[in-house]
């Protein structure tokens, strides 16, 4: 293994609203076999539970260090890349990645020092649309189209395997190349702009929604649809921290001008 072990530690697997505790144990085992160790449980229905311990087998250390949060937003707040795994194709209009492409993107972000989350939904109902909207992209395992829903822990295993292959293939060389490519993409000669975190993106979206109100953009239409499209656009762009600051500066000026205009009439 020639990649830095801490690279794998920047990747967390997030299970949302898991119903069967056995699946949590099996997922812990799937992670450990692939050299991953960070499991985050968002509002699990029955946990801790002896079925989870039983299915984890020798991966009880991964299970013991799993953390719990109340919401998906809490689980991914510090992440630069959030990938949501869905059994159904094109459920929301998000960019959809093949697991292999997703794993190599995850690996690139982790090698550049960013936190990454790969998110899995509930056994019965998967991820809600609002949860998918927190993701930069969706990941779909191209399974049998007539029966495309894998068992939760099996899906975790497929993604964990792809992450391991990507981490092994990239190694330290990947890090140097990755950083060089990022430097070129974001303006040579400058320190690379770190990808904005989930919380920074939510800050931008909050201000954007407020600004659209302030400038009367919606004119009576429901704001939700425009915001959904704008979220998609900005999440797809994978903005850097400096880029978010620039956009928020522009929004702040627009808000100031709107206040001035309102004062004049
Ligand atoms: N009936 C649910 C299936 C949930 S399976 C639905 O249609 O959404 C539980 C979780 O396993 C899913 O939320 C997803 O995260 C993951 N999963 C199952 N099959 C998958 C597939 N083919 N591709 C990607 N993720 C999958």
Coordinates of C-alpha atoms and ligand atoms in Angstrom, one line a residue:
X1 CA 0.0 0.0 0.0
X2 CA 1.8 3.1 -1.1
X3 CA -0.7 5.8 -0.4
X4 CA -0.7 7.7 2.8
X5 CA -2.9 5.8 5.3
X6 CA -4.5 9.1 6.4
X7 CA -6.0 9.5 2.9
X8 CA -8.3 6.6 3.6
X9 CA -9.2 8.2 6.9
X10 CA -10.5 11.3 5.1
X11 CA -13.2 9.1 3.5
X12 CA -16.3 8.3 5.7
X13 CA -19.1 6.0 4.9
X14 CA -22.5 7.4 6.0
X15 CA -25.5 5.2 6.6
X16 CA -28.8 7.2 6.8
X17 CA -31.8 5.9 8.8
X18 CA -30.7 2.2 8.7
X19 CA -33.5 -0.1 9.7
X20 CA -31.8 -3.4 10.2
X21 CA -28.9 -3.4 12.8
X22 CA -27.4 -6.5 11.0
X23 CA -26.7 -4.3 8.0
X24 CA -24.8 -1.8 10.1
X25 CA -22.5 -4.7 11.3
X26 CA -22.1 -6.0 7.8
X27 CA -21.3 -2.5 6.6
X28 CA -18.6 -2.2 9.3
X29 CA -17.1 -5.5 8.1
X30 CA -17.2 -4.3 4.4
X31 CA -15.3 -1.2 5.4
X32 CA -12.6 -3.0 7.3
X33 CA -11.9 -5.6 4.6
X34 CA -11.2 -2.7 2.3
X35 CA -9.0 -0.7 4.7
X36 CA -11.6 1.9 5.5
X37 CA -12.4 2.7 9.1
X38 CA -14.8 5.6 9.4
X39 CA -18.5 4.8 9.7
X40 CA -21.1 7.5 10.5
X41 CA -24.7 6.5 11.4
X42 CA -27.4 9.1 10.9
X43 CA -30.4 8.4 13.1
X44 CA -30.2 4.6 12.9
X45 CA -33.5 2.9 13.9
X46 CA -32.1 0.2 16.2
X47 CA -28.6 0.8 17.5
X48 CA -26.6 -0.3 19.4
X49 CA -27.9 -3.9 18.8
X50 CA -26.4 -7.4 19.2
X51 CA -27.2 -8.2 15.6
X52 CA -24.9 -5.4 14.5
X53 CA -22.2 -6.8 16.7
X54 CA -22.8 -10.3 15.4
X55 CA -22.6 -9.3 11.7
X56 CA -19.5 -7.1 12.3
X57 CA -17.5 -10.2 13.3
X58 CA -13.9 -9.1 13.5
X59 CA -14.7 -5.5 12.5
X60 CA -16.0 -4.7 16.0
X61 CA -13.4 -1.9 16.2
X62 CA -14.9 -0.1 13.2
X63 CA -18.3 -0.5 14.8
X64 CA -17.1 0.7 18.2
X65 CA -15.7 3.9 16.7
X66 CA -18.7 4.6 14.6
X67 CA -20.3 8.0 15.4
X68 CA -24.0 8.9 15.3
X69 CA -25.6 12.1 14.2
X70 CA -29.3 13.3 14.0
X71 CA -29.2 14.6 10.4
X72 CA -27.3 14.0 7.2
X73 CA -26.3 17.7 7.2
X74 CA -24.5 17.2 10.5
X75 CA -22.7 14.1 9.2
X76 CA -21.3 15.9 6.2
X77 CA -20.8 19.5 7.4
X78 CA -17.0 19.5 7.0
X79 CA -17.0 17.5 3.7
X80 CA -15.6 18.9 0.4
X81 CA -17.2 16.1 -1.6
X82 CA -20.5 14.3 -0.7
X83 CA -21.6 11.4 -2.9
X84 CA -25.1 9.9 -2.5
X85 CA -25.6 6.2 -3.6
X86 CA -29.0 5.5 -5.2
X87 CA -30.5 2.3 -6.4
X88 CA -32.8 4.1 -8.8
X89 CA -31.3 5.8 -11.7
X90 CA -32.2 9.5 -12.5
X91 CA -34.4 9.9 -9.4
X92 CA -33.2 13.5 -9.0
X93 CA -31.5 15.6 -11.6
X94 CA -28.1 15.2 -10.2
X95 CA -24.9 14.3 -12.0
X96 CA -24.7 10.5 -11.9
X97 CA -21.4 8.8 -11.5
X98 CA -20.3 5.2 -12.1
X99 CA -18.9 3.8 -8.8
X100 CA -15.4 3.7 -10.4
X101 CA -15.5 7.4 -11.4
X102 CA -16.9 8.3 -8.0
X103 CA -14.1 6.4 -6.2
X104 CA -11.4 8.1 -8.2
X105 CA -13.0 11.6 -7.5
X106 CA -13.2 10.7 -3.8
X107 CA -9.6 9.6 -3.8
X108 CA -8.5 12.8 -5.5
X109 CA -10.3 15.0 -3.0
X110 CA -8.9 13.0 -0.1
X111 CA -5.4 13.1 -1.4
X112 CA -5.7 16.9 -1.7
X113 CA -6.6 17.0 2.0
X114 CA -10.4 17.3 1.7
X115 CA -13.0 15.3 3.7
X116 CA -15.2 13.0 1.6
X117 CA -18.5 11.3 2.5
X118 CA -20.1 8.4 0.6
X119 CA -23.8 8.2 1.7
X120 CA -26.2 5.3 1.7
X121 CA -30.0 5.3 2.2
X122 CA -32.6 3.3 4.1
X123 CA -33.3 -0.3 3.1
X124 CA -36.9 0.3 2.2
X125 CA -36.9 3.8 0.8
X126 CA -33.4 4.9 0.1
X127 CA -32.3 8.5 0.4
X128 CA -35.0 11.3 0.4
X129 CA -34.8 13.9 -2.3
X130 CA -33.8 16.5 0.2
X131 CA -30.9 14.3 1.3
X132 CA -29.8 13.8 -2.3
X133 CA -29.9 17.6 -2.7
X134 CA -27.0 17.8 -0.1
X135 CA -24.9 15.7 -2.4
X136 CA -22.5 16.9 -5.2
X137 CA -23.3 13.8 -7.3
X138 CA -25.3 10.6 -7.2
X139 CA -23.6 7.2 -7.6
X140 CA -25.5 4.3 -9.2
X141 CA -24.1 0.7 -9.3
X142 CA -25.1 -0.4 -12.8
X143 CA -27.0 -3.5 -11.6
X144 CA -29.7 -5.5 -13.4
X145 CA -32.2 -2.8 -14.5
X146 CA -35.1 -5.2 -13.7
X147 CA -33.7 -5.7 -10.1
X148 CA -31.3 -2.9 -9.4
X149 CA -31.6 -2.6 -5.6
X150 CA -28.7 -4.2 -3.8
X151 CA -28.7 -5.1 -0.1
X152 CA -27.4 -2.0 1.8
X153 CA -24.3 -3.7 3.1
X154 CA -23.6 -5.2 -0.4
X155 CA -23.8 -1.7 -1.9
X156 CA -21.4 -0.5 0.8
X157 CA -19.0 -3.4 -0.1
X158 CA -19.1 -2.5 -3.8
X159 CA -18.2 1.2 -3.2
X160 CA -15.6 0.3 -0.5
X161 CA -13.9 -2.0 -3.0
X162 CA -13.9 0.7 -5.7
X163 CA -12.4 3.2 -3.1
X164 CA -9.7 0.7 -2.2
X165 CA -8.8 0.1 -5.9
X166 CA -8.6 3.9 -6.5
X167 CA -6.5 4.5 -3.4
X168 CA -4.1 1.7 -4.3
X169 CA -3.8 2.9 -7.9
X170 CA -3.3 6.5 -7.0
X171 CA -0.7 6.3 -4.3
X172 CA 1.7 9.2 -3.7
X173 CA 2.3 9.8 -7.4
X174 CA -1.4 10.5 -7.7
X175 CA -1.2 13.1 -5.0
X176 CA 1.6 15.1 -6.8
X177 CA -0.2 14.9 -10.1
X178 CA -3.5 15.7 -8.5
X179 CA -2.2 18.8 -6.8
X180 CA -0.4 19.9 -10.0
X181 CA -3.7 19.5 -12.0
X182 CA -5.6 21.4 -9.4
X183 CA -3.0 24.2 -9.4
X184 CA -3.4 24.5 -13.2
X185 CA -7.2 24.4 -13.0
X186 CA -7.5 27.1 -10.4
X187 CA -4.7 29.4 -11.7
X188 CA -1.1 28.5 -11.8
X189 CA 1.3 30.2 -9.4
X190 CA -1.4 30.6 -6.7
X191 CA -1.9 28.3 -3.8
X192 CA -4.7 26.0 -4.8
X193 CA -8.2 27.1 -3.7
X194 CA -9.4 24.4 -1.3
X195 CA -12.7 22.9 -2.3
X196 CA -15.5 24.6 -0.3
X197 CA -17.0 22.6 2.6
X198 CA -20.6 21.5 2.8
X199 CA -21.2 24.1 5.5
X200 CA -19.7 26.9 3.3
X201 CA -21.9 25.8 0.4
X202 CA -25.0 25.9 2.7
X203 CA -23.9 29.4 3.8
X204 CA -23.8 30.5 0.1
X205 CA -27.2 28.9 -0.6
X206 CA -28.7 30.6 2.4
X207 CA -27.4 34.0 1.2
X208 CA -28.4 33.3 -2.4
X209 CA -32.0 32.5 -1.4
X210 CA -32.2 35.7 0.7
X211 CA -30.8 37.7 -2.2
X212 CA -33.3 36.4 -4.7
X213 CA -36.0 37.5 -2.3
X214 CA -34.3 40.9 -1.8
X215 CA -34.1 41.6 -5.5
X216 CA -37.7 40.2 -6.1
X217 CA -36.4 37.6 -8.5
X218 CA -39.3 35.2 -8.0
X219 CA -42.2 37.6 -8.7
X220 CA -44.7 35.4 -7.0
X221 CA -43.4 32.1 -8.3
X222 CA -42.5 29.4 -5.7
X223 CA -38.8 29.9 -4.8
X224 CA -38.1 26.2 -4.4
X225 CA -37.7 25.3 -8.0
X226 CA -35.2 28.0 -8.8
X227 CA -33.2 27.2 -5.7
X228 CA -33.1 23.5 -6.6
X229 CA -31.7 24.4 -10.0
X230 CA -29.1 26.8 -8.6
X231 CA -28.0 24.3 -6.0
X232 CA -27.5 21.7 -8.7
X233 CA -25.5 24.2 -10.8
X234 CA -23.2 25.3 -7.9
X235 CA -22.7 21.9 -6.4
X236 CA -21.8 20.5 -9.9
X237 CA -19.2 23.3 -10.2
X238 CA -17.3 22.1 -7.1
X239 CA -16.5 25.7 -6.0
X240 CA -13.4 26.5 -4.1
X241 CA -13.4 28.5 -0.8
X242 CA -12.1 31.7 -2.6
X243 CA -14.8 31.3 -5.3
X244 CA -17.5 31.0 -2.6
X245 CA -16.1 34.2 -1.0
X246 CA -16.2 36.0 -4.3
X247 CA -19.8 35.0 -5.0
X248 CA -20.9 35.9 -1.5
X249 CA -19.2 39.3 -1.9
X250 CA -21.3 39.9 -5.1
X251 CA -24.4 38.8 -3.4
X252 CA -23.7 41.1 -0.5
X253 CA -23.4 44.1 -2.9
X254 CA -26.6 43.1 -4.7
X255 CA -28.4 43.0 -1.3
X256 CA -26.9 46.4 -0.4
X257 CA -28.1 47.9 -3.7
X258 CA -31.6 46.3 -3.2
X259 CA -31.8 48.0 0.2
X260 CA -30.7 51.3 -1.3
X261 CA -33.3 51.0 -4.1
X262 CA -36.0 50.2 -1.6
X263 CA -35.1 53.2 0.5
X264 CA -35.3 55.6 -2.5
X265 CA -38.9 54.6 -3.5
Ligands
LIG1 N1 -35.9 0.7 -2.2 C1 -34.8 1.5 -2.1 C2 -33.5 0.7 -2.1 C3 -32.7 1.0 -1.0 S1 -31.3 -0.1 -0.9 C4 -34.7 2.5 -3.2 O1 -35.2 2.2 -4.2 O2 -34.1 3.6 -3.1 C5 -30.4 0.7 0.4 C6 -29.3 1.6 -0.1 O3 -28.3 0.9 -0.7 C7 -29.7 2.7 -1.1 O4 -30.3 3.8 -0.5 C8 -28.4 3.0 -1.8 O5 -27.6 3.9 -1.0 C9 -27.7 1.6 -1.8 N2 -27.9 0.9 -3.0 C10 -28.6 -0.2 -3.3 N3 -28.6 -0.6 -4.6 C11 -27.8 0.4 -5.2 C12 -27.3 0.6 -6.5 N4 -27.7 -0.2 -7.5 N5 -26.5 1.6 -6.8 C13 -26.1 2.5 -5.8 N6 -26.5 2.3 -4.5 C14 -27.3 1.3 -4.2

